[in-house]
Coordinates of N, CA and C in Angstrom, one line a residue:
V34 N 57.5 54.9 145.6 CA 58.8 54.4 145.2 C 58.9 53.0 145.9
D35 N 59.3 52.0 145.2 CA 59.4 50.6 145.6 C 60.6 50.5 146.6
D36 N 60.4 50.0 147.8 CA 61.5 49.9 148.8 C 62.6 49.0 148.3
M37 N 62.3 48.0 147.5 CA 63.3 47.0 147.1 C 64.3 47.6 146.2
N38 N 63.9 48.4 145.2 CA 64.9 48.8 144.2 C 64.7 50.3 143.9
N39 N 64.1 51.1 144.8 CA 64.0 52.5 144.7 C 63.4 52.9 143.4
S40 N 62.3 52.3 143.0 CA 61.8 52.6 141.7 C 60.2 52.6 141.8
W41 N 59.7 53.2 140.7 CA 58.2 53.2 140.5 C 58.1 52.5 139.2
S42 N 58.2 51.2 139.1 CA 58.5 50.5 137.9 C 57.4 50.1 137.0
H43 N 56.2 50.4 137.4 CA 55.0 50.1 136.6 C 54.0 51.2 136.6
Y44 N 53.2 51.2 135.6 CA 52.1 52.2 135.5 C 51.3 52.1 136.8
R45 N 51.1 53.2 137.4 CA 50.4 53.3 138.7 C 51.2 52.5 139.8
A46 N 52.5 52.5 139.8 CA 53.4 52.1 140.8 C 53.8 50.6 140.8
N47 N 52.9 49.7 140.7 CA 53.3 48.3 140.8 C 52.4 47.4 139.9
P48 N 52.7 46.1 139.8 CA 51.8 45.3 138.9 C 50.3 45.3 139.3
D49 N 50.1 45.6 140.6 CA 48.7 45.7 141.0 C 48.0 47.1 140.9
A50 N 48.8 48.0 140.3 CA 48.3 49.4 140.1 C 47.8 50.0 141.4
Q51 N 48.5 49.9 142.5 CA 48.0 50.4 143.8 C 48.2 51.9 144.0
Q52 N 49.0 52.5 143.1 CA 49.3 53.9 143.2 C 49.7 54.3 144.7
F53 N 50.5 53.6 145.3 CA 50.8 53.8 146.7 C 52.3 53.5 146.9
S54 N 52.9 54.3 147.8 CA 54.3 54.2 148.2 C 54.3 53.8 149.7
P55 N 55.0 52.8 150.1 CA 55.1 52.4 151.5 C 56.0 53.4 152.3
L56 N 56.7 54.3 151.6 CA 57.6 55.2 152.3 C 56.8 56.0 153.3
N57 N 57.4 56.3 154.5 CA 56.6 57.0 155.5 C 57.3 58.3 156.0
Q58 N 58.3 58.8 155.3 CA 59.0 60.0 155.7 C 58.1 61.2 155.6
I59 N 57.1 61.2 154.8 CA 56.2 62.3 154.6 C 54.8 61.9 155.1
D60 N 54.2 62.8 156.0 CA 52.9 62.6 156.5 C 52.2 63.9 156.7
T61 N 51.0 63.9 157.3 CA 50.3 65.1 157.4 C 50.9 66.2 158.3
S62 N 51.9 65.7 159.1 CA 52.5 66.7 160.0 C 53.7 67.5 159.3
N63 N 54.2 67.0 158.2 CA 55.3 67.6 157.5 C 55.1 67.9 156.0
V64 N 54.0 67.5 155.5 CA 53.8 67.6 154.0 C 53.9 69.1 153.6
H65 N 53.5 70.0 154.5 CA 53.6 71.5 154.1 C 55.0 72.0 154.0
L66 N 56.0 71.2 154.4 CA 57.4 71.6 154.2 C 58.0 71.2 152.9
L67 N 57.3 70.4 152.1 CA 57.8 70.0 150.8 C 58.0 71.2 149.8
K68 N 59.0 71.1 149.1 CA 59.3 72.1 148.0 C 59.8 71.4 146.8
P69 N 59.5 72.0 145.6 CA 60.0 71.3 144.4 C 61.5 71.4 144.4
I70 N 62.1 70.3 143.8 CA 63.6 70.4 143.7 C 63.9 70.5 142.2
W71 N 63.0 70.2 141.3 CA 63.2 70.4 139.9 C 61.8 70.4 139.2
E72 N 61.7 71.0 138.0 CA 60.6 70.8 137.2 C 61.1 70.7 135.7
F73 N 60.3 70.1 134.9 CA 60.7 69.8 133.5 C 59.6 70.3 132.6
H74 N 59.9 71.0 131.6 CA 58.9 71.4 130.6 C 59.2 70.6 129.3
T75 N 58.2 70.0 128.8 CA 58.4 69.1 127.6 C 58.7 69.9 126.3
G76 N 58.3 71.1 126.3 CA 58.5 71.9 125.1 C 57.4 71.8 124.0
D77 N 56.4 71.0 124.4 CA 55.3 70.8 123.4 C 54.6 72.1 123.2
T78 N 54.2 72.4 122.0 CA 53.5 73.6 121.7 C 52.1 73.4 121.2
A79 N 51.6 72.1 121.2 CA 50.3 71.8 120.7 C 49.3 72.6 121.5
T80 N 48.3 73.1 120.9 CA 47.3 73.9 121.6 C 46.2 73.0 122.1
R81 N 46.0 71.8 121.5 CA 44.9 70.9 121.9 C 45.5 69.6 122.4
S82 N 46.2 69.6 123.5 CA 46.8 68.4 124.0 C 46.7 68.4 125.5
T83 N 46.9 67.2 126.1 CA 46.9 67.0 127.5 C 48.0 66.1 127.9
I84 N 48.5 66.2 129.1 CA 49.5 65.3 129.6 C 48.8 64.4 130.6
E85 N 48.8 63.1 130.3 CA 48.1 62.1 131.1 C 49.0 61.0 131.6
C86 N 50.3 61.3 131.5 CA 51.3 60.2 131.7 C 51.5 60.0 133.2
N87 N 51.6 58.7 133.6 CA 52.0 58.3 134.9 C 53.5 57.9 134.8
P88 N 54.4 58.7 135.1 CA 55.8 58.4 134.9 C 56.2 57.1 135.6
I89 N 57.2 56.4 135.1 CA 57.8 55.3 135.8 C 59.3 55.7 136.1
I90 N 59.8 55.1 137.1 CA 61.2 55.3 137.5 C 61.9 53.9 137.6
I91 N 63.0 53.8 136.8 CA 63.8 52.5 136.9 C 65.3 53.0 137.0
D92 N 66.0 52.5 138.0 CA 67.4 52.8 138.1 C 67.7 54.3 138.0
N93 N 67.0 55.1 138.7 CA 67.2 56.6 138.7 C 66.9 57.2 137.3
M94 N 66.2 56.6 136.5 CA 65.8 57.1 135.2 C 64.3 57.2 135.2
M95 N 63.7 58.4 134.9 CA 62.3 58.6 134.8 C 61.9 58.6 133.4
Y96 N 60.9 57.9 133.0 CA 60.4 57.9 131.7 C 59.0 58.5 131.6
I97 N 58.8 59.5 130.8 CA 57.5 60.2 130.7 C 57.1 60.3 129.2
T98 N 55.9 60.5 129.0 CA 55.4 60.9 127.6 C 54.8 62.3 127.7
S99 N 55.0 63.0 126.6 CA 54.6 64.4 126.5 C 53.2 64.5 125.9
P100 N 52.6 65.7 125.9 CA 51.3 65.8 125.3 C 51.3 65.5 123.8
T101 N 52.4 65.6 123.1 CA 52.4 65.3 121.7 C 53.0 63.9 121.5
N102 N 53.0 63.1 122.5 CA 53.4 61.7 122.4 C 54.9 61.5 122.1
Q103 N 55.7 62.3 122.7 CA 57.2 62.1 122.6 C 57.5 61.3 123.9
L104 N 58.5 60.4 123.8 CA 58.9 59.6 124.9 C 60.2 60.3 125.4
I105 N 60.3 60.6 126.7 CA 61.4 61.4 127.2 C 62.0 60.6 128.4
A106 N 63.3 60.5 128.5 CA 64.0 59.9 129.6 C 64.7 61.1 130.4
L107 N 64.4 61.1 131.7 CA 65.0 62.1 132.5 C 65.8 61.5 133.7
H108 N 66.9 62.1 134.1 CA 67.6 61.7 135.3 C 66.7 62.1 136.4
A109 N 66.2 61.1 137.2 CA 65.2 61.3 138.2 C 65.6 62.2 139.3
A110 N 66.8 62.2 139.7 CA 67.3 63.1 140.8 C 67.4 64.5 140.3
S111 N 67.8 64.8 139.1 CA 68.0 66.2 138.7 C 67.0 66.7 137.7
G112 N 66.2 65.9 137.1 CA 65.3 66.3 136.1 C 65.9 66.7 134.7
K113 N 67.1 66.4 134.5 CA 67.8 66.7 133.3 C 67.4 65.6 132.2
E114 N 67.2 66.1 131.0 CA 66.8 65.2 129.9 C 68.0 64.4 129.5
V115 N 67.8 63.1 129.4 CA 68.9 62.2 128.9 C 68.7 61.9 127.4
W116 N 67.5 61.6 127.0 CA 67.2 61.4 125.6 C 65.7 61.6 125.3
R117 N 65.4 61.7 124.1 CA 64.0 62.0 123.6 C 63.8 61.2 122.4
F118 N 62.7 60.5 122.3 CA 62.3 59.7 121.1 C 61.0 60.4 120.6
V119 N 61.1 60.8 119.3 CA 59.9 61.5 118.7 C 59.4 60.5 117.6
P120 N 58.2 59.9 117.8 CA 57.7 59.0 116.8 C 57.2 59.8 115.6
G121 N 57.0 59.0 114.5 CA 56.5 59.6 113.3 C 55.2 60.2 113.4
Q122 N 54.3 59.7 114.3 CA 53.0 60.2 114.5 C 52.9 61.0 115.8
I123 N 52.6 62.2 115.7 CA 52.6 63.1 116.9 C 51.1 63.3 117.3
G124 N 50.8 63.3 118.6 CA 49.5 63.6 119.1 C 48.8 62.4 119.6
G125 N 47.6 62.7 120.3 CA 46.8 61.6 120.9 C 47.1 61.5 122.3
I126 N 46.5 60.6 123.0 CA 46.6 60.4 124.4 C 47.6 59.3 124.7
N127 N 48.4 59.5 125.7 CA 49.3 58.4 126.2 C 49.4 58.5 127.7
R128 N 49.1 57.5 128.4 CA 49.2 57.5 129.8 C 50.4 56.9 130.4
G129 N 51.4 56.5 129.6 CA 52.6 56.0 130.1 C 53.2 54.9 129.3
V130 N 54.2 54.2 129.9 CA 54.9 53.2 129.1 C 55.1 51.9 130.0
T131 N 55.5 50.9 129.3 CA 55.8 49.6 130.0 C 57.3 49.3 129.9
F132 N 57.9 48.9 131.0 CA 59.3 48.6 131.0 C 59.4 47.1 131.2
H133 N 60.4 46.5 130.5 CA 60.6 45.0 130.6 C 62.0 44.7 130.1
K134 N 62.9 44.3 131.0 CA 64.2 43.8 130.6 C 65.0 44.8 129.8
G135 N 65.1 46.0 130.2 CA 65.8 47.0 129.5 C 65.1 47.6 128.3
K136 N 63.9 47.3 128.1 CA 63.1 47.8 126.9 C 61.9 48.6 127.4
I137 N 61.6 49.7 126.7 CA 60.4 50.5 126.9 C 59.5 50.2 125.8
F138 N 58.3 49.8 126.1 CA 57.2 49.6 125.1 C 56.3 50.9 125.2
F139 N 56.2 51.5 124.1 CA 55.6 52.9 124.0 C 54.7 52.9 122.8
S140 N 53.5 53.5 123.0 CA 52.6 53.6 121.8 C 52.3 55.0 121.4
A141 N 52.1 55.2 120.1 CA 51.8 56.5 119.6 C 50.8 56.2 118.4
G142 N 49.6 56.6 118.5 CA 48.6 56.3 117.4 C 48.4 54.8 117.3
H143 N 48.5 54.3 116.1 CA 48.3 52.9 115.9 C 49.6 52.1 115.8
Y144 N 50.7 52.7 116.4 CA 52.0 52.0 116.4 C 52.4 51.7 117.8
L145 N 53.0 50.5 118.0 CA 53.6 50.1 119.2 C 55.1 50.0 119.0
Y146 N 55.9 50.8 119.8 CA 57.4 50.8 119.6 C 58.1 50.1 120.7
S147 N 59.3 49.6 120.4 CA 60.1 49.0 121.4 C 61.4 49.8 121.4
I148 N 61.8 50.3 122.5 CA 62.9 51.3 122.6 C 63.9 50.8 123.7
Q149 N 65.2 50.9 123.4 CA 66.2 50.6 124.4 C 66.2 51.7 125.5
A150 N 66.0 51.2 126.7 CA 65.8 52.1 127.8 C 66.9 53.1 128.1
H151 N 68.1 52.6 127.9 CA 69.3 53.5 128.2 C 69.7 54.5 127.1
T152 N 69.3 54.2 125.9 CA 69.8 55.0 124.8 C 68.6 55.7 124.1
G153 N 67.4 55.2 124.1 CA 66.3 55.8 123.4 C 66.2 55.4 121.9
N154 N 67.1 54.4 121.6 CA 67.1 53.9 120.2 C 66.0 52.8 120.0
L155 N 65.5 52.8 118.8 CA 64.5 51.7 118.5 C 65.2 50.4 118.5
I156 N 64.6 49.3 119.0 CA 65.1 48.0 118.9 C 64.7 47.4 117.6
Q157 N 65.6 47.4 116.7 CA 65.3 47.1 115.3 C 64.7 45.7 115.1
T158 N 65.0 44.7 116.0 CA 64.5 43.4 115.8 C 63.0 43.2 116.3
F159 N 62.4 44.3 116.8 CA 61.0 44.3 117.2 C 60.1 44.7 116.1
G160 N 59.2 43.8 115.7 CA 58.3 44.2 114.6 C 59.1 44.5 113.3
G161 N 58.7 45.6 112.7 CA 59.4 46.0 111.5 C 60.2 47.3 111.8
E162 N 61.5 47.1 112.0 CA 62.3 48.2 112.3 C 62.0 48.9 113.6
G163 N 61.6 48.2 114.6 CA 61.3 48.7 116.0 C 59.9 49.1 116.3
K164 N 59.0 48.8 115.4 CA 57.6 49.1 115.7 C 56.6 48.1 115.0
I165 N 55.4 48.1 115.5 CA 54.4 47.3 115.0 C 53.2 48.2 114.6
D166 N 52.7 48.0 113.4 CA 51.4 48.7 113.0 C 50.3 47.8 113.5
L167 N 49.5 48.3 114.4 CA 48.4 47.5 115.0 C 47.3 47.2 114.0
R168 N 47.3 47.9 112.9 CA 46.2 47.7 111.9 C 46.6 46.5 110.9
E169 N 47.8 46.1 111.0 CA 48.2 45.0 110.0 C 47.6 43.7 110.4
N170 N 47.4 42.8 109.4 CA 46.9 41.5 109.5 C 45.5 41.3 110.1
L171 N 44.7 42.3 109.8 CA 43.3 42.2 110.3 C 42.4 41.6 109.3
G172 N 42.9 41.4 108.1 CA 42.1 40.7 107.1 C 41.1 41.6 106.4
K173 N 41.3 42.9 106.4 CA 40.5 43.9 105.7 C 41.2 45.1 105.4
D174 N 40.6 46.0 104.6 CA 41.2 47.3 104.3 C 41.3 48.1 105.6
T175 N 42.5 48.5 105.9 CA 42.7 49.1 107.2 C 42.8 50.7 107.1
S176 N 42.6 51.2 105.9 CA 42.7 52.6 105.7 C 41.6 53.4 106.5
K177 N 40.5 52.7 106.8 CA 39.4 53.4 107.6 C 39.3 52.9 109.0
I178 N 40.3 52.1 109.4 CA 40.2 51.6 110.8 C 41.0 52.5 111.7
S179 N 40.3 52.8 112.8 CA 40.9 53.6 113.9 C 41.2 52.8 115.1
I180 N 42.5 52.8 115.5 CA 42.9 52.0 116.6 C 44.0 52.8 117.3
S181 N 44.0 52.8 118.6 CA 45.1 53.5 119.3 C 45.2 52.8 120.7
L182 N 46.4 52.9 121.2 CA 46.7 52.4 122.6 C 46.9 53.6 123.5
T183 N 46.1 53.8 124.5 CA 46.3 54.9 125.3 C 46.9 54.6 126.7
T184 N 46.8 53.4 127.1 CA 47.3 53.0 128.5 C 48.3 51.9 128.3
P185 N 49.4 52.0 129.1 CA 50.5 51.0 129.0 C 50.0 49.6 129.3
G186 N 50.7 48.6 128.7 CA 50.3 47.2 128.9 C 51.0 46.7 130.2
V187 N 50.7 45.4 130.4 CA 51.4 44.6 131.4 C 52.1 43.5 130.8
I188 N 53.1 43.0 131.5 CA 53.9 41.9 131.0 C 53.4 40.7 131.9
Y189 N 53.1 39.6 131.2 CA 52.8 38.3 131.8 C 53.6 37.3 131.1
K190 N 54.5 36.7 131.8 CA 55.5 35.8 131.3 C 56.2 36.5 130.1
Q191 N 56.1 36.1 128.9 CA 56.8 36.8 127.8 C 55.8 37.5 126.9
L192 N 54.6 37.8 127.4 CA 53.5 38.4 126.7 C 53.4 39.9 127.1
L193 N 53.2 40.8 126.2 CA 52.8 42.1 126.5 C 51.3 42.2 126.2
I194 N 50.5 42.5 127.2 CA 49.0 42.5 127.1 C 48.6 43.9 127.2
M195 N 47.9 44.4 126.2 CA 47.4 45.8 126.1 C 46.0 45.9 125.7
G196 N 45.3 46.9 126.2 CA 44.0 47.2 125.7 C 44.1 48.2 124.6
S197 N 43.0 48.4 123.8 CA 43.1 49.4 122.8 C 41.8 50.2 122.7
A198 N 41.8 51.3 122.0 CA 40.6 52.1 121.7 C 40.4 52.0 120.2
T199 N 39.2 51.7 119.8 CA 38.8 51.6 118.4 C 37.7 52.7 118.1
G200 N 37.5 52.9 116.8 CA 36.5 53.8 116.4 C 35.1 53.3 116.7
E201 N 34.2 54.2 116.8 CA 32.8 53.8 117.2 C 31.9 53.7 116.0
G202 N 32.4 53.9 114.8 CA 31.6 53.8 113.6 C 31.4 52.4 113.2
Y203 N 30.4 52.1 112.3 CA 30.1 50.8 111.8 C 31.1 50.3 110.7
E204 N 31.9 51.2 110.2 CA 32.8 50.8 109.1 C 34.0 50.1 109.7

């Protein structure tokens, strides 16, 4: 948790992906005293799915992705669900989300979504009705193109920079 604003605001903690908290209340002498204060079940019933999300916490709101690629906002202190966004395409791997100026950037399949962090609503001015199809404008028939975003991006100035996974075939 970031000392300055009590958050874990980036994938893997901070822009440098250090996966480290400077808080020192817990150490090897007392870690055995820790007990869960809440747990959350996503409700996913897919038999072939994994949860690979690194949650982020902004202003006491935790944002997670489920094994079937639903984006869920939880009250961080209580674990209570605040809202849930279910994209049109379910399934695949998602390791988390990117937060920037009240927006959550979230990927599912070949779509990148922009979602209002407090409400879970699509930001209609982003792309086409709140999402971008990453296969568009590639200059070829995209019906056979496989592309997905599995890891959250980073914000640099006003750019969202993301890596992608593509198919391994020659087509």
